[in-house]
Amino acid sequence: QVHLKESGGGSVQTGGSLRLSCAASGDGFGSYCMAWFRQRPGAEFEGVAAINEYDGTVYGVSVQGRFVTSKDNTENILYLQMNSLEPEDTAMYYCAAVLNNGPCRVTHEREAYRYWGQGTQVQVTV
C-alpha cells in the first residue's frame, strides 16, 4: 500500500512553469507505475503522464513536449515539471499509483490506478 500527497500547485501566468511533487509513503516505491492525472473545471479526468522503471515515461498528447515527469526512488517522490503553461492547463492535478502489472500507460480511466492523492490546484492566468 502507498499513500500519496501532492504539493507545488499555485497560480502562474501563461508561459510560466511550475513543478508539482508527489510524496509517497509506504514500501516499494520502485514497484509502482506512477501517473499524473488532471481534472479541468467541468471536465472528465485526463491522464497526463506515467512513469515506471520498465516502460520509462509516457505523456498525453496535450502536454507532450511541455511537461516532464520523473521520480526519485531514494526520496520516494514523483515530480511533474510543467513548462509553457497555458490557461487550458488550469486543473486539479492528482498523482496516482498502481503496482506494476503490465504496461505503465497514460489513460483517462481512473480505475487503472489504485492509489490516489488529494490533488493540488494549478491555475494559469492570461
mmCIF file of C-alpha atoms in Angstrom:
data_model
loop_
_atom_site.group_PDB
_atom_site.id
_atom_site.type_symbol
_atom_site.label_atom_id
_atom_site.label_comp_id
_atom_site.label_asym_id
_atom_site.label_seq_id
_atom_site.Cartn_x
_atom_site.Cartn_y
_atom_site.Cartn_z
ATOM 1 C CA GLN A 1 0.000 0.000 0.000
ATOM 2 C CA VAL A 2 1.188 3.523 -0.706
ATOM 3 C CA HIS A 3 -0.066 6.906 0.452
ATOM 4 C CA LEU A 4 0.328 9.867 -1.861
ATOM 5 C CA LYS A 5 0.384 13.590 -1.219
ATOM 6 C CA GLU A 6 0.759 16.251 -3.874
ATOM 7 C CA SER A 7 2.218 19.720 -3.472
ATOM 8 C CA GLY A 8 3.514 22.560 -5.596
ATOM 9 C CA GLY A 9 0.334 23.848 -7.168
ATOM 10 C CA GLY A 10 -0.465 27.526 -7.441
ATOM 11 C CA SER A 11 -1.180 30.345 -9.824
ATOM 12 C CA VAL A 12 1.126 31.215 -12.700
ATOM 13 C CA GLN A 13 0.914 33.371 -15.800
ATOM 14 C CA THR A 14 0.676 31.960 -19.297
ATOM 15 C CA GLY A 15 4.064 30.755 -20.446
ATOM 16 C CA GLY A 16 5.289 30.155 -16.921
ATOM 17 C CA SER A 17 6.397 26.985 -15.185
ATOM 18 C CA LEU A 18 5.501 25.011 -12.092
ATOM 19 C CA ARG A 19 6.866 21.847 -10.569
ATOM 20 C CA LEU A 20 4.488 19.519 -8.791
ATOM 21 C CA SER A 21 5.672 16.959 -6.287
ATOM 22 C CA CYS A 22 4.019 13.806 -5.047
ATOM 23 C CA ALA A 23 5.440 12.363 -1.852
ATOM 24 C CA ALA A 24 4.832 8.669 -1.380
ATOM 25 C CA SER A 25 4.866 6.834 1.916
ATOM 26 C CA GLY A 26 4.883 3.083 2.205
ATOM 27 C CA ASP A 27 7.093 0.354 0.882
ATOM 28 C CA GLY A 28 8.247 -0.485 -2.585
ATOM 29 C CA PHE A 29 8.020 2.869 -4.344
ATOM 30 C CA GLY A 30 10.037 1.436 -7.207
ATOM 31 C CA SER A 31 7.459 -1.313 -7.699
ATOM 32 C CA TYR A 32 4.723 1.062 -8.785
ATOM 33 C CA CYS A 33 3.619 2.538 -12.035
ATOM 34 C CA MET A 34 3.116 6.213 -11.162
ATOM 35 C CA ALA A 35 0.939 8.661 -13.027
ATOM 36 C CA TRP A 36 -0.335 12.193 -13.115
ATOM 37 C CA PHE A 37 -3.953 12.980 -13.893
ATOM 38 C CA ARG A 38 -5.804 16.236 -14.046
ATOM 39 C CA GLN A 39 -9.392 17.352 -13.982
ATOM 40 C CA ARG A 40 -10.252 20.651 -15.593
ATOM 41 C CA PRO A 41 -13.359 22.507 -14.419
ATOM 42 C CA GLY A 42 -16.448 20.720 -15.712
ATOM 43 C CA ALA A 43 -14.428 18.053 -17.495
ATOM 44 C CA GLU A 44 -13.574 14.391 -17.107
ATOM 45 C CA PHE A 45 -10.329 13.065 -15.672
ATOM 46 C CA GLU A 46 -7.441 13.213 -18.112
ATOM 47 C CA GLY A 47 -4.258 11.193 -17.962
ATOM 48 C CA VAL A 48 -1.232 13.468 -18.214
ATOM 49 C CA ALA A 49 1.876 11.329 -17.739
ATOM 50 C CA ALA A 50 3.014 7.951 -16.472
ATOM 51 C CA ILE A 51 6.356 6.522 -15.446
ATOM 52 C CA ASN A 52 7.971 3.343 -14.232
ATOM 53 C CA GLU A 53 11.344 1.658 -14.480
ATOM 54 C CA TYR A 54 10.280 -0.735 -17.248
ATOM 55 C CA ASP A 55 8.342 1.467 -19.674
ATOM 56 C CA GLY A 56 10.020 4.785 -18.994
ATOM 57 C CA THR A 57 7.854 7.877 -19.370
ATOM 58 C CA VAL A 58 4.694 8.337 -21.388
ATOM 59 C CA TYR A 59 2.765 11.570 -21.950
ATOM 60 C CA GLY A 60 -0.647 12.642 -23.026
ATOM 61 C CA VAL A 61 -0.863 14.400 -26.367
ATOM 62 C CA SER A 62 -1.911 17.725 -24.861
ATOM 63 C CA VAL A 63 1.230 18.002 -22.718
ATOM 64 C CA GLN A 64 3.792 16.262 -24.903
ATOM 65 C CA GLY A 65 6.911 18.393 -25.194
ATOM 66 C CA ARG A 66 5.899 20.725 -22.363
ATOM 67 C CA PHE A 67 5.649 18.502 -19.287
ATOM 68 C CA VAL A 68 8.281 16.163 -17.890
ATOM 69 C CA THR A 69 7.721 13.600 -15.164
ATOM 70 C CA SER A 70 10.455 11.998 -13.108
ATOM 71 C CA LYS A 71 10.793 10.039 -9.892
ATOM 72 C CA ASP A 72 13.320 9.900 -7.112
ATOM 73 C CA ASN A 73 13.318 6.386 -5.743
ATOM 74 C CA THR A 74 15.621 7.384 -2.896
ATOM 75 C CA GLU A 75 13.297 10.077 -1.570
ATOM 76 C CA ASN A 76 10.076 8.405 -2.806
ATOM 77 C CA ILE A 77 8.939 11.483 -4.693
ATOM 78 C CA LEU A 78 7.283 11.813 -8.076
ATOM 79 C CA TYR A 79 7.680 15.097 -9.939
ATOM 80 C CA LEU A 80 5.864 16.831 -12.754
ATOM 81 C CA GLN A 81 7.745 19.727 -14.320
ATOM 82 C CA MET A 82 5.264 21.828 -16.258
ATOM 83 C CA ASN A 83 6.602 24.348 -18.752
ATOM 84 C CA SER A 84 4.992 26.716 -21.255
ATOM 85 C CA LEU A 85 1.791 26.618 -19.259
ATOM 86 C CA GLU A 86 -1.436 27.631 -20.949
ATOM 87 C CA PRO A 87 -4.825 28.617 -19.498
ATOM 88 C CA GLU A 88 -6.082 25.224 -20.719
ATOM 89 C CA ASP A 89 -3.735 23.583 -18.192
ATOM 90 C CA THR A 90 -5.788 25.016 -15.330
ATOM 91 C CA ALA A 91 -6.970 21.989 -13.384
ATOM 92 C CA MET A 92 -6.718 19.966 -10.215
ATOM 93 C CA TYR A 93 -3.706 17.701 -10.591
ATOM 94 C CA TYR A 94 -3.516 14.285 -8.969
ATOM 95 C CA CYS A 95 -0.831 11.678 -8.660
ATOM 96 C CA ALA A 96 -1.778 8.042 -8.704
ATOM 97 C CA ALA A 97 -0.117 4.666 -8.388
ATOM 98 C CA VAL A 98 -0.672 1.039 -9.181
ATOM 99 C CA LEU A 99 1.614 -1.945 -8.678
ATOM 100 C CA ASN A 100 3.479 -2.795 -11.834
ATOM 101 C CA ASN A 101 1.431 -5.370 -13.712
ATOM 102 C CA GLY A 102 1.569 -4.762 -17.430
ATOM 103 C CA PRO A 103 2.364 -1.596 -19.378
ATOM 104 C CA CYS A 104 2.562 1.643 -17.433
ATOM 105 C CA ARG A 105 0.336 3.858 -19.511
ATOM 106 C CA VAL A 106 -1.395 7.187 -19.764
ATOM 107 C CA THR A 107 -5.124 6.632 -19.593
ATOM 108 C CA HIS A 108 -8.270 8.567 -18.796
ATOM 109 C CA GLU A 109 -9.558 5.597 -16.806
ATOM 110 C CA ARG A 110 -9.316 6.249 -13.106
ATOM 111 C CA GLU A 111 -9.882 2.566 -12.416
ATOM 112 C CA ALA A 112 -6.479 1.728 -13.890
ATOM 113 C CA TYR A 113 -4.798 3.235 -10.827
ATOM 114 C CA ARG A 114 -5.490 2.102 -7.295
ATOM 115 C CA TYR A 115 -3.908 4.721 -5.057
ATOM 116 C CA TRP A 116 -4.592 8.442 -5.283
ATOM 117 C CA GLY A 117 -3.527 11.661 -3.663
ATOM 118 C CA GLN A 118 -5.864 14.503 -2.711
ATOM 119 C CA GLY A 119 -4.780 16.745 -5.540
ATOM 120 C CA THR A 120 -3.171 20.143 -5.930
ATOM 121 C CA GLN A 121 -4.712 23.053 -7.812
ATOM 122 C CA VAL A 122 -2.970 24.705 -10.740
ATOM 123 C CA GLN A 123 -4.295 27.922 -12.232
ATOM 124 C CA VAL A 124 -2.811 29.527 -15.305
ATOM 125 C CA THR A 125 -3.817 33.140 -15.873
ATOM 126 C CA VAL A 126 -3.786 35.090 -19.104
#
